[in-house]
């Protein structure tokens, strides 16, 4: 890609639309920020991010779009491979060269960085996760890592007014062998959001989703006698149609399809949270989530108290921090606080109540 210009690739395909969108957005009162992500230590494509940044900067100058900024989160070494390639493997990254590649990349940025990016975020880890050897591309499917989450928070910082002060940003942690919420930028907001995400996913997959499944096989009024919250969101008639009150049947195909979509969303969330909670490297631990609580088992779970650790953990007492408590609160919600009906309304209420339950 370094041998061509963006003028050439802008003639067709996805690049044409992307660059056209950048041009359009640049005329607004809030011009866009282009944020790139990539590693600078692999060797097989580590120079791609600075090259792309330089091409974008050149194109923006040629188009006189000087208000548009280019930022990047650049990943320094944070994992190693178990095993290695040989002469027959083809082009591949070598762990032995990671540090050398990183040194070269940082030297290049020190000398030429501002021609590539207006702002950079540099993140790596001295305690490495270990992955199976891969030649890269589609064959490399690494588990999620906390460094990647922290790299995405560069977008949040880059959009703030405070970010215009410096060119390069880095992070450090308070303890050598551990990461806490206090080590996460904007942890008051970010920690609460991630805690809400984790608690929602656990409560949905290991309770509410199973409850909806159970409701398919028993008379609805019988089910409602043990789950009165259902009346807030669903009709108790057996027909799969909307009734006069606007509440759909819990057995309608439309509702079950939506429930399946939320199941997929929650399962993906749990997989992602579980991966970066466990994939920390030898001798390094995280005090963000309890990995064992982030499972996707098809068994009922009621306790939410230990899903989140540390300062982002809600302050409810153990016996109160349950899905049953949320269900009681749902049953007491006034209709004015229920924005949607059916599965959408149920998920919306759970999302709001799972992190800051209302006093009963």
Tab-separated table of C-alpha atoms in Angstrom:
chain	number	residue	atom	x	y	z
A	1	UNK	CA	0.000	0.000	0.000
A	2	UNK	CA	2.961	2.332	0.498
A	3	UNK	CA	3.501	2.362	-3.253
A	4	UNK	CA	0.136	3.896	-4.060
A	5	UNK	CA	-1.689	7.013	-3.003
A	6	UNK	CA	-5.132	7.455	-1.524
A	7	UNK	CA	-6.141	9.341	-4.661
A	8	UNK	CA	-5.832	6.035	-6.513
A	9	UNK	CA	-7.677	3.809	-4.054
A	10	UNK	CA	-10.365	6.491	-3.591
A	11	UNK	CA	-11.620	5.818	-7.095
A	12	UNK	CA	-13.703	2.807	-6.065
A	13	UNK	CA	-14.808	0.483	-3.275
A	14	UNK	CA	-14.877	1.037	0.474
A	15	UNK	CA	-12.105	3.634	0.399
A	16	UNK	CA	-14.125	5.805	-1.958
A	17	UNK	CA	-17.057	5.898	0.459
A	18	UNK	CA	-14.839	6.344	3.542
A	19	UNK	CA	-12.933	9.285	2.125
A	20	UNK	CA	-16.134	10.854	0.819
A	21	UNK	CA	-17.644	10.570	4.300
A	22	UNK	CA	-14.549	12.210	5.814
A	23	UNK	CA	-14.873	15.098	3.383
A	24	UNK	CA	-18.543	15.563	4.250
A	25	UNK	CA	-17.988	15.370	8.025
A	26	UNK	CA	-15.050	17.775	7.890
A	27	UNK	CA	-17.411	20.605	7.056
A	28	UNK	CA	-19.289	20.285	10.354
A	29	UNK	CA	-18.679	22.222	13.556
A	30	UNK	CA	-17.248	19.013	15.040
A	31	UNK	CA	-14.742	17.664	12.463
A	32	UNK	CA	-13.980	13.938	12.678
A	33	UNK	CA	-10.987	12.255	14.237
A	34	UNK	CA	-9.571	9.242	12.395
A	35	UNK	CA	-8.272	6.703	14.928
A	36	UNK	CA	-6.132	3.786	13.736
A	37	UNK	CA	-5.193	0.623	15.652
A	38	UNK	CA	-2.342	-1.778	15.076
A	39	UNK	CA	0.806	-3.376	16.443
A	40	UNK	CA	4.324	-2.175	15.684
A	41	UNK	CA	6.201	-5.306	16.752
A	42	UNK	CA	5.092	-8.190	14.533
A	43	UNK	CA	7.314	-7.700	11.541
A	44	UNK	CA	5.006	-9.003	8.798
A	45	UNK	CA	2.878	-5.855	8.676
A	46	UNK	CA	4.034	-3.731	11.580
A	47	UNK	CA	4.907	-0.789	9.335
A	48	UNK	CA	1.388	-0.698	7.908
A	49	UNK	CA	-0.141	1.567	10.535
A	50	UNK	CA	2.436	4.392	10.264
A	51	UNK	CA	2.324	4.076	6.463
A	52	UNK	CA	-1.454	4.353	6.418
A	53	UNK	CA	-1.312	7.274	8.846
A	54	UNK	CA	1.185	9.108	6.614
A	55	UNK	CA	-0.986	8.489	3.548
A	56	UNK	CA	-4.061	9.853	5.328
A	57	UNK	CA	-2.190	12.919	6.572
A	58	UNK	CA	-0.889	13.643	3.066
A	59	UNK	CA	-4.356	13.197	1.535
A	60	UNK	CA	-5.954	15.467	4.154
A	61	UNK	CA	-3.409	18.185	3.412
A	62	UNK	CA	-3.978	17.860	-0.319
A	63	UNK	CA	-7.725	18.178	0.211
A	64	UNK	CA	-7.216	21.130	2.586
A	65	UNK	CA	-9.021	19.220	5.353
A	66	UNK	CA	-6.721	20.560	8.027
A	67	UNK	CA	-9.232	20.280	10.886
A	68	UNK	CA	-9.392	16.489	10.576
A	69	UNK	CA	-6.932	14.792	12.934
A	70	UNK	CA	-5.338	11.342	12.683
A	71	UNK	CA	-4.759	9.473	15.960
A	72	UNK	CA	-3.465	5.946	16.563
A	73	UNK	CA	-3.306	3.341	19.299
A	74	UNK	CA	-0.027	1.531	18.696
A	75	UNK	CA	0.434	-1.796	20.445
A	76	UNK	CA	3.869	-2.670	21.757
A	77	UNK	CA	4.702	-6.298	22.703
A	78	UNK	CA	2.109	-7.803	25.025
A	79	UNK	CA	2.155	-11.471	23.995
A	80	UNK	CA	4.560	-14.218	22.966
A	81	UNK	CA	4.095	-17.343	20.865
A	82	UNK	CA	4.517	-20.910	22.068
A	83	UNK	CA	6.552	-22.577	19.336
A	84	UNK	CA	7.995	-21.051	16.206
A	85	UNK	CA	8.086	-21.418	12.461
A	86	UNK	CA	10.741	-23.013	10.286
A	87	UNK	CA	12.095	-22.566	6.779
A	88	UNK	CA	8.964	-24.086	5.268
A	89	UNK	CA	6.531	-21.901	7.212
A	90	UNK	CA	6.767	-18.921	4.899
A	91	UNK	CA	6.697	-15.287	5.974
A	92	UNK	CA	5.879	-15.056	9.667
A	93	UNK	CA	6.631	-13.060	12.789
A	94	UNK	CA	9.422	-14.217	15.089
A	95	UNK	CA	9.118	-13.625	18.834
A	96	UNK	CA	12.866	-13.101	18.991
A	97	UNK	CA	12.456	-10.037	16.772
A	98	UNK	CA	9.542	-8.404	18.618
A	99	UNK	CA	11.715	-6.106	20.708
A	100	UNK	CA	13.966	-5.212	17.785
A	101	UNK	CA	10.943	-4.374	15.633
A	102	UNK	CA	9.517	-2.277	18.460
A	103	UNK	CA	12.742	-0.340	18.926
A	104	UNK	CA	12.873	0.414	15.208
A	105	UNK	CA	9.228	1.503	15.145
A	106	UNK	CA	9.637	3.819	18.138
A	107	UNK	CA	12.769	5.327	16.626
A	108	UNK	CA	10.872	5.977	13.402
A	109	UNK	CA	8.035	7.635	15.337
A	110	UNK	CA	10.494	9.768	17.284
A	111	UNK	CA	11.900	11.109	14.025
A	112	UNK	CA	8.863	11.077	11.731
A	113	UNK	CA	5.817	10.467	13.913
A	114	UNK	CA	4.090	13.801	13.349
A	115	UNK	CA	4.037	13.183	9.615
A	116	UNK	CA	1.928	10.074	10.356
A	117	UNK	CA	-0.240	10.994	13.352
A	118	UNK	CA	-1.377	14.025	15.299
A	119	UNK	CA	-1.547	11.950	18.468
A	120	UNK	CA	-0.499	8.443	19.521
A	121	UNK	CA	-1.286	6.068	22.385
A	122	UNK	CA	1.429	3.519	23.161
A	123	UNK	CA	0.418	0.390	25.063
A	124	UNK	CA	2.194	-2.860	25.843
A	125	UNK	CA	2.950	-5.147	28.767
A	126	UNK	CA	6.127	-6.449	30.340
A	127	UNK	CA	4.192	-9.551	31.473
A	128	UNK	CA	3.228	-11.383	28.298
A	129	UNK	CA	0.250	-13.551	27.477
A	130	UNK	CA	1.134	-16.690	25.503
A	131	UNK	CA	-0.577	-17.800	22.312
A	132	UNK	CA	-0.143	-20.775	20.012
A	133	UNK	CA	2.193	-20.041	17.122
A	134	UNK	CA	0.536	-18.685	14.001
A	135	UNK	CA	1.723	-17.270	10.695
A	136	UNK	CA	-0.864	-14.508	11.088
A	137	UNK	CA	-3.878	-13.582	9.006
A	138	UNK	CA	-7.023	-15.628	9.453
A	139	UNK	CA	-5.117	-18.443	11.131
A	140	UNK	CA	-4.283	-16.209	14.091
A	141	UNK	CA	-7.278	-16.141	16.420
A	142	UNK	CA	-5.928	-14.906	19.746
A	143	UNK	CA	-8.072	-14.576	22.836
A	144	UNK	CA	-8.976	-11.017	23.804
A	145	UNK	CA	-6.480	-9.138	25.983
A	146	UNK	CA	-6.880	-6.243	28.427
A	147	UNK	CA	-4.279	-4.240	26.462
A	148	UNK	CA	-6.667	-4.198	23.487
A	149	UNK	CA	-9.454	-2.807	25.667
A	150	UNK	CA	-7.151	-0.094	27.002
A	151	UNK	CA	-6.109	0.732	23.433
A	152	UNK	CA	-9.725	1.405	22.458
A	153	UNK	CA	-10.004	3.898	25.328
A	154	UNK	CA	-7.608	6.060	23.357
A	155	UNK	CA	-10.625	7.025	21.259
A	156	UNK	CA	-12.413	8.316	24.352
A	157	UNK	CA	-9.398	10.340	25.446
A	158	UNK	CA	-8.697	11.578	21.927
A	159	UNK	CA	-12.154	13.090	21.669
A	160	UNK	CA	-11.772	15.057	24.898
A	161	UNK	CA	-10.548	18.637	25.049
A	162	UNK	CA	-7.740	17.632	27.414
A	163	UNK	CA	-6.180	15.407	24.763
A	164	UNK	CA	-4.827	18.279	22.658
A	165	UNK	CA	-1.932	18.985	25.027
A	166	UNK	CA	0.580	16.284	24.100
A	167	UNK	CA	1.599	14.074	21.201
A	168	UNK	CA	2.225	10.707	22.880
A	169	UNK	CA	0.360	9.057	25.772
A	170	UNK	CA	1.171	5.954	27.798
A	171	UNK	CA	-0.356	4.118	30.771
A	172	UNK	CA	1.125	2.660	33.925
A	173	UNK	CA	-0.332	0.507	36.667
A	174	UNK	CA	-0.173	0.904	40.421
A	175	UNK	CA	1.049	-2.631	41.162
A	176	UNK	CA	3.660	-4.578	39.254
A	177	UNK	CA	1.721	-7.848	39.058
A	178	UNK	CA	-1.892	-6.627	39.005
A	179	UNK	CA	-4.359	-4.347	37.240
A	180	UNK	CA	-7.215	-2.659	39.134
A	181	UNK	CA	-10.010	-0.316	38.082
A	182	UNK	CA	-7.868	2.558	39.305
A	183	UNK	CA	-5.420	1.739	36.479
A	184	UNK	CA	-8.154	2.143	33.832
A	185	UNK	CA	-8.554	5.646	32.337
A	186	UNK	CA	-11.824	7.350	33.347
A	187	UNK	CA	-12.501	4.334	35.544
A	188	UNK	CA	-15.502	5.959	37.196
A	189	UNK	CA	-17.374	5.990	33.897
A	190	UNK	CA	-15.649	3.121	32.098
A	191	UNK	CA	-15.716	0.828	35.128
A	192	UNK	CA	-19.415	1.419	35.739
A	193	UNK	CA	-20.216	0.761	32.069
A	194	UNK	CA	-18.219	-2.471	31.970
A	195	UNK	CA	-19.692	-3.598	35.288
A	196	UNK	CA	-23.172	-2.963	33.901
A	197	UNK	CA	-22.270	-4.925	30.780
A	198	UNK	CA	-21.007	-7.940	32.718
A	199	UNK	CA	-23.905	-8.038	35.176
A	200	UNK	CA	-26.458	-7.676	32.380
A	201	UNK	CA	-24.909	-10.514	30.386
A	202	UNK	CA	-24.807	-12.878	33.379
A	203	UNK	CA	-28.342	-12.043	34.515
A	204	UNK	CA	-29.733	-12.391	30.993
A	205	UNK	CA	-28.007	-15.605	29.901
A	206	UNK	CA	-28.235	-17.469	33.187
A	207	UNK	CA	-31.646	-16.344	34.331
A	208	UNK	CA	-33.966	-14.301	32.120
A	209	UNK	CA	-33.230	-16.198	28.910
A	210	UNK	CA	-33.834	-19.498	30.705
A	211	UNK	CA	-37.069	-18.106	32.164
A	212	UNK	CA	-38.350	-17.221	28.699
A	213	UNK	CA	-37.498	-20.763	27.561
A	214	UNK	CA	-39.410	-22.195	30.534
A	215	UNK	CA	-42.449	-20.056	29.717
A	216	UNK	CA	-42.815	-21.874	26.408
A	217	UNK	CA	-43.816	-25.116	28.113
A	218	UNK	CA	-46.252	-24.193	30.883
A	219	UNK	CA	-49.574	-22.299	30.968
A	220	UNK	CA	-48.715	-18.596	31.025
A	221	UNK	CA	-50.884	-17.790	34.029
A	222	UNK	CA	-49.189	-20.601	35.935
A	223	UNK	CA	-45.799	-19.208	34.943
A	224	UNK	CA	-46.845	-15.670	35.901
A	225	UNK	CA	-47.833	-16.814	39.396
A	226	UNK	CA	-44.136	-17.412	40.091
A	227	UNK	CA	-42.869	-14.621	37.856
A	228	UNK	CA	-45.247	-11.665	38.263
A	229	UNK	CA	-42.822	-9.320	36.427
A	230	UNK	CA	-43.884	-10.988	33.168
A	231	UNK	CA	-47.167	-9.042	33.249
A	232	UNK	CA	-45.280	-5.789	32.725
A	233	UNK	CA	-43.903	-6.892	29.375
A	234	UNK	CA	-46.012	-9.687	27.908
A	235	UNK	CA	-49.633	-10.649	27.351
A	236	UNK	CA	-50.853	-13.629	29.334
A	237	UNK	CA	-52.985	-14.874	26.456
A	238	UNK	CA	-51.780	-17.955	24.636
A	239	UNK	CA	-52.023	-16.414	21.173
A	240	UNK	CA	-48.883	-15.105	19.488
A	241	UNK	CA	-50.439	-11.731	18.731
A	242	UNK	CA	-50.386	-8.306	20.278
A	243	UNK	CA	-53.267	-7.650	22.620
A	244	UNK	CA	-55.089	-4.388	23.137
A	245	UNK	CA	-52.605	-3.254	25.797
A	246	UNK	CA	-49.701	-3.484	23.371
A	247	UNK	CA	-48.013	-6.388	25.141
A	248	UNK	CA	-46.937	-9.213	22.806
A	249	UNK	CA	-47.103	-12.895	23.591
A	250	UNK	CA	-43.925	-14.332	25.050
A	251	UNK	CA	-44.389	-17.168	22.555
A	252	UNK	CA	-44.586	-15.103	19.385
A	253	UNK	CA	-41.942	-15.861	16.792
A	254	UNK	CA	-40.951	-12.208	16.624
A	255	UNK	CA	-40.253	-12.096	20.366
A	256	UNK	CA	-38.355	-15.380	20.292
A	257	UNK	CA	-36.231	-14.140	17.401
A	258	UNK	CA	-35.379	-10.996	19.355
A	259	UNK	CA	-34.578	-13.096	22.408
A	260	UNK	CA	-32.222	-15.192	20.271
A	261	UNK	CA	-30.455	-12.046	19.063
A	262	UNK	CA	-29.963	-10.801	22.646
A	263	UNK	CA	-28.732	-14.272	23.628
A	264	UNK	CA	-26.053	-14.002	20.957
A	265	UNK	CA	-25.093	-10.507	22.091
A	266	UNK	CA	-24.839	-11.542	25.746
A	267	UNK	CA	-22.924	-14.738	24.935
A	268	UNK	CA	-20.379	-12.748	22.912
A	269	UNK	CA	-20.009	-10.246	25.760
A	270	UNK	CA	-19.363	-13.049	28.252
A	271	UNK	CA	-16.804	-14.676	25.952
A	272	UNK	CA	-14.946	-11.384	25.495
A	273	UNK	CA	-14.985	-10.542	29.222
A	274	UNK	CA	-13.941	-14.065	30.179
A	275	UNK	CA	-11.046	-14.068	27.704
A	276	UNK	CA	-9.414	-10.846	28.803
A	277	UNK	CA	-10.080	-11.687	32.468
A	278	UNK	CA	-8.176	-14.978	32.187
A	279	UNK	CA	-5.637	-14.133	29.489
A	280	UNK	CA	-3.300	-12.081	31.669
A	281	UNK	CA	0.071	-13.820	31.516
A	282	UNK	CA	1.997	-15.844	34.068
A	283	UNK	CA	2.180	-14.182	37.478
A	284	UNK	CA	-0.148	-11.332	36.512
A	285	UNK	CA	-3.700	-10.980	37.777
A	286	UNK	CA	-6.653	-8.683	37.284
A	287	UNK	CA	-9.019	-7.353	39.933
A	288	UNK	CA	-11.755	-6.317	37.516
A	289	UNK	CA	-14.001	-9.382	37.117
A	290	UNK	CA	-14.400	-12.870	38.558
A	291	UNK	CA	-13.641	-15.126	35.624
A	292	UNK	CA	-15.627	-18.074	36.998
A	293	UNK	CA	-18.803	-15.972	37.053
A	294	UNK	CA	-18.576	-15.125	33.340
A	295	UNK	CA	-19.577	-18.563	32.087
A	296	UNK	CA	-22.296	-19.280	29.575
A	297	UNK	CA	-23.672	-22.343	31.376
A	298	UNK	CA	-27.329	-23.211	30.883
A	299	UNK	CA	-27.853	-23.367	34.631
A	300	UNK	CA	-29.710	-20.813	36.708
A	301	UNK	CA	-27.688	-18.151	38.492
A	302	UNK	CA	-29.204	-15.710	40.953
A	303	UNK	CA	-26.181	-14.218	42.737
A	304	UNK	CA	-24.509	-11.205	41.076
A	305	UNK	CA	-22.369	-10.016	43.966
A	306	UNK	CA	-18.996	-11.331	42.774
A	307	UNK	CA	-19.341	-10.810	39.025
A	308	UNK	CA	-17.451	-7.513	39.325
A	309	UNK	CA	-14.541	-6.839	41.634
A	310	UNK	CA	-12.955	-3.720	43.052
A	311	UNK	CA	-14.250	-0.163	43.006
A	312	UNK	CA	-16.686	-0.765	40.113
A	313	UNK	CA	-18.546	-3.357	42.166
A	314	UNK	CA	-21.987	-2.205	43.390
A	315	UNK	CA	-22.170	-1.614	47.128
A	316	UNK	CA	-25.201	-3.817	47.779
A	317	UNK	CA	-25.000	-6.428	50.508
A	318	UNK	CA	-24.368	-9.996	49.328
A	319	UNK	CA	-27.893	-11.213	50.129
A	320	UNK	CA	-29.428	-8.274	48.243
A	321	UNK	CA	-27.286	-8.389	45.102
A	322	UNK	CA	-29.384	-10.919	43.220
A	323	UNK	CA	-31.447	-11.299	40.073
A	324	UNK	CA	-34.476	-11.987	42.286
A	325	UNK	CA	-34.140	-8.458	43.692
A	326	UNK	CA	-34.159	-7.037	40.170
A	327	UNK	CA	-37.307	-9.008	39.358
A	328	UNK	CA	-39.070	-7.565	42.401
A	329	UNK	CA	-38.061	-4.083	41.283
A	330	UNK	CA	-39.344	-4.801	37.768
A	331	UNK	CA	-42.709	-5.830	39.160
A	332	UNK	CA	-42.935	-2.477	40.963
A	333	UNK	CA	-41.920	-0.316	38.006
A	334	UNK	CA	-44.603	2.207	36.985
A	335	UNK	CA	-45.672	1.959	33.348
A	336	UNK	CA	-44.136	5.381	32.731
A	337	UNK	CA	-40.668	3.888	33.320
A	338	UNK	CA	-41.131	1.024	30.873
A	339	UNK	CA	-40.223	2.417	27.470
A	340	UNK	CA	-40.775	-0.778	25.474
A	341	UNK	CA	-42.821	-3.950	25.791
A	342	UNK	CA	-41.936	-7.560	25.084
A	343	UNK	CA	-38.373	-8.844	25.053
A	344	UNK	CA	-37.017	-5.393	24.166
A	345	UNK	CA	-38.650	-3.840	27.238
A	346	UNK	CA	-37.496	-6.679	29.478
A	347	UNK	CA	-33.877	-6.298	28.321
A	348	UNK	CA	-34.068	-2.507	28.619
A	349	UNK	CA	-35.326	-2.672	32.205
A	350	UNK	CA	-32.717	-5.265	33.140
A	351	UNK	CA	-29.959	-3.084	31.679
A	352	UNK	CA	-31.052	-0.124	33.786
A	353	UNK	CA	-31.596	-2.042	37.022
A	354	UNK	CA	-28.641	-4.432	36.970
A	355	UNK	CA	-26.082	-1.828	38.009
A	356	UNK	CA	-27.970	0.683	40.159
A	357	UNK	CA	-30.972	-1.038	41.693
A	358	UNK	CA	-33.658	1.211	43.097
A	359	UNK	CA	-34.404	1.091	46.784
A	360	UNK	CA	-37.449	-0.984	47.640
